[in-house]
């Protein structure tokens, strides 16, 4: 029996979500833009899903735009706002952090290649950005700030609300609206998301991180905030994310969002208790260090990340896989060389630990028995003597 502890990578689709989708795969398959009865049914289903997602984020349904995934939401927000800034001769300065997901790093690097100045804020050894660093990085040329709410590799939760307040103060000082985007893809279903309280202009989520299928996401865009499209087509999603709506996936996202909202407190409590148990079992292992915040208030519920001295993350993942435990590693092997992740490097994780990262992430379907069994297997594998690192000849 497989023990799945890789819920930060993706989650299993909930049976209630599968059930809700089936109707829109089998019977109500109309195009939401068609004016006949089948089309109107589909249109209504998209509207209900929009309402459900808005409920999870605490905003109006008119502020929700469906996308094909989290990556698309992040790109549409950052590059779409950059197009708007350029069209209005705004300052070409973007602030982000050194631990973002590639779907934020990618657009930031692209903008840099187009002449934008990009500031990557540092993080401390727990993966947290200081609000003071953000404040001092903002200049009268700053137009876009993109800071993730929760990190996928080390689970750190940024003080987004304080950052939102700081950005609002800076916007007033400089007499302009600084666009504040947050990638909340790891946080949906695990943290309370209230876009008003956070003070964000835009926020991205992705269905497959909270029990909807892969291939659907959403972007919250505050009413009155402008972005321009980065893809062009038939005008769906008010022309910002065009393309025929992925109806069954959108219904799934809406259903998963409704359930995530209804069960949020219970889910957080359950994930916290599994997380505490995993940490209590793993932390005493010699040569193992917990990466990311030790203070659980600053860490994503259910998320545990460790680094094992003188080990290779991918090898540990494969050994665990052979014993039926699914986890992941941030240290990937490229062309025979183990590359430490940019996140662990930014956290200044010691050299002998950089390559031995393992992420263990519990989810809605994880049981206590799963975690106990996985802990026994992990203890055996993580404590096994590691070969001395091979001498590098070049
Ligand atoms: N941002 C974060 C923090 C993520 O963890 C992921 C997925 O791993 C993404 C963005 C990309 O989302 P998607 O897989 O839906 O494109």
XYZ file of C-alpha atoms and ligand atoms in Angstrom:
410
model
C 0.000 0.000 0.000
C 1.428 3.373 -1.039
C 1.682 6.108 1.589
C 1.273 9.427 -0.202
C 3.111 12.237 1.559
C 3.626 14.543 -1.411
C 0.559 16.760 -1.204
C 2.581 19.914 -1.888
C 3.339 18.466 -5.340
C -0.255 17.573 -6.071
C -3.323 16.162 -4.336
C -5.782 13.393 -5.051
C -9.089 14.630 -6.493
C -11.825 14.351 -3.871
C -14.699 11.943 -4.671
C -17.234 14.786 -4.245
C -15.277 16.765 -6.832
C -15.169 13.834 -9.281
C -18.919 13.419 -8.816
C -19.573 17.113 -9.547
C -17.366 17.015 -12.668
C -18.959 13.894 -14.161
C -22.224 15.674 -14.933
C -20.303 18.220 -17.014
C -18.321 15.546 -18.829
C -21.276 13.297 -19.614
C -24.457 15.333 -19.919
C -24.051 19.080 -19.580
C -21.238 19.461 -22.056
C -22.400 22.693 -23.720
C -20.064 25.584 -24.445
C -20.773 28.314 -21.858
C -20.807 30.860 -24.715
C -23.599 29.035 -26.631
C -27.024 30.620 -26.274
C -29.009 27.353 -26.383
C -30.201 25.471 -23.306
C -27.056 23.313 -22.945
C -24.854 26.377 -23.235
C -26.916 28.266 -20.666
C -26.596 25.344 -18.210
C -22.832 25.466 -18.613
C -22.787 29.231 -18.191
C -24.701 28.849 -14.917
C -22.233 26.199 -13.719
C -19.279 28.522 -14.417
C -21.058 31.331 -12.533
C -21.621 29.057 -9.515
C -17.983 27.957 -9.540
C -16.909 31.610 -9.655
C -19.092 32.300 -6.633
C -17.556 29.365 -4.750
C -13.983 30.472 -5.470
C -14.880 34.036 -4.465
C -16.260 32.610 -1.199
C -12.926 30.943 -0.436
C -11.000 34.184 -1.049
C -13.467 36.644 0.504
C -14.088 38.665 -2.645
C -16.765 39.317 -5.245
C -17.299 36.718 -8.042
C -16.665 39.519 -10.564
C -13.064 39.634 -9.282
C -12.350 35.956 -10.141
C -10.848 34.886 -13.494
C -10.416 31.208 -14.360
C -7.101 30.087 -15.832
C -5.524 26.873 -17.064
C -3.206 26.481 -14.006
C -1.304 28.320 -11.295
C 1.561 29.048 -13.668
C -0.849 30.819 -16.031
C -2.373 32.862 -13.188
C 1.090 34.027 -12.071
C 2.155 34.907 -15.619
C -1.115 36.693 -16.418
C -0.828 38.807 -13.247
C 2.840 39.791 -13.546
C 3.250 40.119 -17.301
C -0.296 41.494 -17.702
C 0.406 44.261 -15.185
C 3.818 44.891 -16.758
C 2.115 45.469 -20.137
C -0.236 47.931 -18.474
C 2.675 49.735 -16.744
C 4.602 49.970 -20.012
C 1.535 51.253 -21.891
C 1.183 53.981 -19.256
C 4.876 54.897 -18.988
C 5.102 53.687 -15.387
C 8.341 52.843 -13.589
C 9.891 49.568 -14.697
C 10.903 48.192 -11.312
C 9.635 44.872 -9.993
C 10.260 43.512 -6.497
C 10.056 39.807 -5.763
C 11.890 37.348 -3.471
C 14.743 34.893 -3.835
C 12.510 31.887 -3.040
C 9.665 32.218 -5.564
C 8.357 29.371 -7.713
C 9.728 29.264 -11.296
C 6.339 30.529 -12.544
C 7.150 33.886 -10.875
C 10.923 33.808 -11.418
C 10.349 33.151 -15.139
C 8.219 36.269 -15.815
C 10.539 38.366 -13.597
C 13.613 37.220 -15.564
C 11.779 37.884 -18.830
C 10.957 41.437 -17.734
C 14.586 41.937 -16.707
C 15.633 40.942 -20.223
C 13.242 43.637 -21.490
C 14.911 46.383 -19.477
C 13.045 46.167 -16.160
C 15.010 46.399 -12.917
C 14.265 43.374 -10.725
C 14.978 43.309 -6.977
C 14.999 39.866 -5.312
C 14.487 40.313 -1.581
C 16.605 38.024 0.629
C 15.150 35.649 3.215
C 16.428 34.698 6.659
C 17.538 31.171 7.579
C 13.873 30.159 8.048
C 12.774 31.401 4.623
C 11.084 34.590 5.830
C 11.262 38.005 4.164
C 11.588 41.085 6.418
C 8.905 43.718 5.868
C 11.598 46.374 6.454
C 13.588 44.986 3.492
C 10.517 45.298 1.292
C 9.922 48.866 2.501
C 13.455 49.941 1.781
C 13.451 48.319 -1.681
C 10.424 50.346 -2.869
C 11.310 53.441 -4.905
C 9.259 55.885 -6.974
C 9.971 53.572 -9.983
C 8.438 50.478 -8.319
C 5.283 49.312 -10.094
C 4.945 45.615 -9.248
C 5.596 43.544 -6.124
C 5.126 39.755 -6.284
C 5.706 37.822 -3.047
C 4.499 34.283 -2.447
C 2.212 33.658 0.520
C 3.600 30.197 1.349
C 6.715 28.545 -0.017
C 6.413 25.145 -1.683
C 9.842 23.819 -0.599
C 10.222 24.965 3.005
C 6.641 25.936 3.880
C 7.447 29.441 5.148
C 4.466 31.812 5.358
C 5.263 35.444 4.587
C 3.659 38.287 6.576
C 1.534 39.252 3.564
C -0.882 41.402 5.535
C 1.923 43.594 6.923
C 3.477 43.720 3.470
C 0.142 44.794 1.978
C -0.063 47.622 4.520
C 3.535 48.681 3.771
C 2.815 48.710 0.026
C -0.310 50.788 0.557
C 1.706 53.343 2.570
C 4.357 53.434 -0.165
C 1.680 53.823 -2.855
C 0.283 56.853 -1.009
C 3.763 58.311 -0.497
C 4.676 57.982 -4.177
C 1.211 58.995 -5.406
C 0.739 55.842 -7.511
C -0.765 52.399 -7.220
C 1.881 49.719 -6.655
C 0.450 46.408 -7.876
C 0.817 43.703 -5.201
C 0.503 40.101 -6.373
C 0.797 37.012 -4.186
C 1.205 33.407 -5.272
C -1.135 31.647 -2.807
C -0.998 28.328 -4.655
C 0.371 26.338 -1.694
C -1.877 28.113 0.783
C -5.364 27.480 -0.630
C -7.275 25.055 1.597
C -4.557 25.262 4.289
C -4.663 28.908 5.403
C -7.472 31.406 5.704
C -7.364 33.588 2.608
C -8.954 37.006 2.888
C -7.835 39.178 -0.012
C -9.226 42.355 1.578
C -7.302 41.858 4.827
C -4.116 40.957 2.932
C -4.334 44.132 0.861
C -3.335 42.384 -2.361
C -4.209 43.562 -5.875
C -4.000 40.030 -7.292
C -3.702 36.470 -5.965
C -3.169 33.135 -7.732
C -4.489 29.696 -6.828
C -4.288 26.284 -8.538
C -6.890 23.504 -8.335
C -4.595 20.495 -8.078
C -3.101 21.690 -4.779
C -6.456 21.363 -3.018
C -8.182 18.295 -4.433
C -9.405 19.547 -7.812
C -7.741 18.163 -10.962
C -4.586 19.431 -12.618
C -5.065 22.011 -15.356
C -7.265 24.624 -13.702
C -6.502 27.703 -11.634
C -7.883 31.106 -10.825
C -6.670 34.651 -10.513
C -8.217 37.145 -8.132
C -7.916 40.678 -9.480
C -9.210 43.470 -7.269
C -12.022 45.513 -8.850
C -10.642 48.617 -10.562
C -7.081 47.245 -10.881
C -5.920 46.996 -14.498
C -3.917 44.309 -16.206
C -3.636 43.729 -19.958
C -3.988 40.303 -21.597
C -0.902 38.315 -22.480
C -2.814 35.800 -24.616
C -5.468 36.661 -27.195
C -8.577 34.848 -28.323
C -12.336 34.753 -28.070
C -12.754 37.193 -25.190
C -13.609 34.746 -22.379
C -12.811 35.826 -18.813
C -13.346 39.461 -19.854
C -10.622 39.010 -22.459
C -7.910 38.570 -19.809
C -7.610 34.769 -19.942
C -9.327 33.851 -23.200
C -10.058 30.311 -24.423
C -13.160 28.117 -24.160
C -13.711 27.502 -20.478
C -12.545 24.073 -19.215
C -16.025 23.450 -17.871
C -15.584 20.169 -15.900
C -12.347 21.483 -14.368
C -13.934 24.812 -13.453
C -16.861 22.994 -11.818
C -14.283 20.884 -9.973
C -12.351 23.956 -8.811
C -15.548 25.569 -7.543
C -16.590 22.413 -5.670
C -13.124 21.950 -4.157
C -13.074 25.635 -3.123
C -16.478 25.364 -1.440
C -15.455 22.233 0.476
C -12.052 23.688 1.387
C -13.763 26.759 2.845
C -16.325 24.730 4.790
C -13.690 22.396 6.257
C -10.806 24.832 6.660
C -10.601 24.919 10.469
C -10.845 21.124 10.815
C -8.318 20.577 8.050
C -5.830 22.982 9.630
C -6.180 21.297 13.043
C -5.702 17.816 11.547
C -2.723 18.829 9.407
C -1.086 20.607 12.348
C -1.313 17.499 14.497
C 0.162 15.265 11.754
C 2.895 17.835 11.174
C 3.808 17.924 14.875
C 3.971 14.148 14.943
C 6.184 13.962 11.836
C 8.558 16.605 13.227
C 8.729 14.926 16.648
C 9.740 11.612 15.018
C 12.177 12.983 12.474
C 13.958 15.778 14.326
C 15.979 13.529 16.699
C 17.601 11.686 13.747
C 21.322 12.383 13.781
C 22.541 14.402 10.820
C 19.029 15.611 9.969
C 17.958 19.250 10.133
C 14.508 20.720 9.751
C 14.581 23.376 7.016
C 12.167 26.323 7.050
C 10.381 27.758 10.093
C 10.425 25.846 13.388
C 7.580 28.039 14.652
C 4.501 26.331 13.214
C 2.546 29.596 13.011
C 4.989 30.587 10.296
C 4.806 27.247 8.482
C 2.216 25.742 6.141
C 0.058 23.149 7.962
C 1.035 19.557 7.105
C 4.362 20.620 5.559
C 7.689 19.248 6.816
C 11.009 19.743 5.038
C 14.327 18.315 6.133
C 17.905 18.120 4.948
C 20.016 15.029 5.574
C 23.782 15.557 5.892
C 25.971 14.090 3.136
C 22.983 12.524 1.382
C 21.429 13.008 -2.038
C 17.774 14.001 -1.952
C 16.759 12.104 -5.077
C 18.432 8.915 -3.798
C 16.504 9.214 -0.512
C 13.251 9.736 -2.434
C 13.946 6.618 -4.511
C 14.766 4.519 -1.448
C 11.533 5.643 0.193
C 9.632 4.950 -3.004
C 10.902 1.342 -2.960
C 9.317 1.037 0.494
C 6.027 2.540 -0.701
C 6.416 6.106 0.643
C 5.946 9.027 -1.798
C 7.767 12.256 -0.888
C 9.867 14.655 -2.948
C 13.202 16.416 -3.008
C 14.113 19.915 -4.055
C 17.618 18.866 -5.029
C 17.441 17.685 -8.623
C 19.998 15.839 -10.678
C 20.931 17.683 -13.884
C 23.357 15.977 -16.244
C 24.829 13.829 -13.463
C 25.349 16.718 -11.020
C 23.082 17.261 -8.026
C 21.902 20.876 -8.106
C 20.795 22.326 -4.770
C 17.560 24.269 -5.011
C 17.588 28.071 -5.209
C 15.359 28.110 -2.116
C 17.737 26.154 0.140
C 20.629 28.201 -1.210
C 18.740 31.404 -0.309
C 18.198 30.039 3.238
C 21.978 29.471 3.563
C 21.506 25.785 4.407
C 25.011 24.358 5.179
C 26.910 22.926 2.206
C 26.888 19.297 3.383
C 23.083 19.423 3.679
C 22.186 21.352 0.539
C 21.841 18.284 -1.644
C 19.979 16.076 0.796
C 16.613 17.805 0.948
C 13.353 15.907 1.390
C 9.847 17.385 1.575
C 7.117 15.455 3.375
C 3.631 16.925 2.948
C 0.478 15.522 4.526
C -2.948 16.162 3.070
C -6.650 15.557 3.530
C -6.360 11.808 2.964
C -3.279 11.258 5.140
C -3.966 9.237 8.278
C -2.045 9.047 11.554
C -1.241 5.397 10.816
C 0.237 6.453 7.438
C 2.493 8.946 9.196
C 3.557 6.493 11.911
C 4.475 3.854 9.334
C 6.230 6.389 7.106
C 8.201 7.710 10.106
C 9.543 4.230 10.874
C 10.643 3.808 7.246
C 12.108 7.326 7.037
C 14.008 6.885 10.304
C 15.620 3.722 8.920
C 16.576 5.336 5.612
C 17.633 8.745 6.933
C 19.796 7.201 9.677
C 21.608 4.750 7.374
C 25.316 5.589 6.971
C 25.872 7.759 3.896
C 28.810 7.312 1.547
C 31.373 10.086 1.797
C 30.756 12.638 -0.946
C 32.751 11.746 -4.057
C 35.717 13.993 -4.799
C 34.982 16.252 -7.760
C 37.691 16.287 -10.403
C 36.534 19.450 -12.134
N 3.487 28.361 -7.380
C 3.734 27.480 -6.401
C 4.149 27.989 -5.051
C 3.627 26.115 -6.640
O 3.907 25.244 -5.652
C 3.234 25.673 -7.922
C 3.166 24.226 -8.236
O 3.958 23.436 -7.774
C 2.954 26.634 -8.909
C 3.095 27.960 -8.604
C 2.513 26.235 -10.288
O 1.164 25.812 -10.301
P 0.655 24.842 -11.474
O 1.270 23.512 -11.251
O -0.841 24.814 -11.331
O 1.065 25.465 -12.762
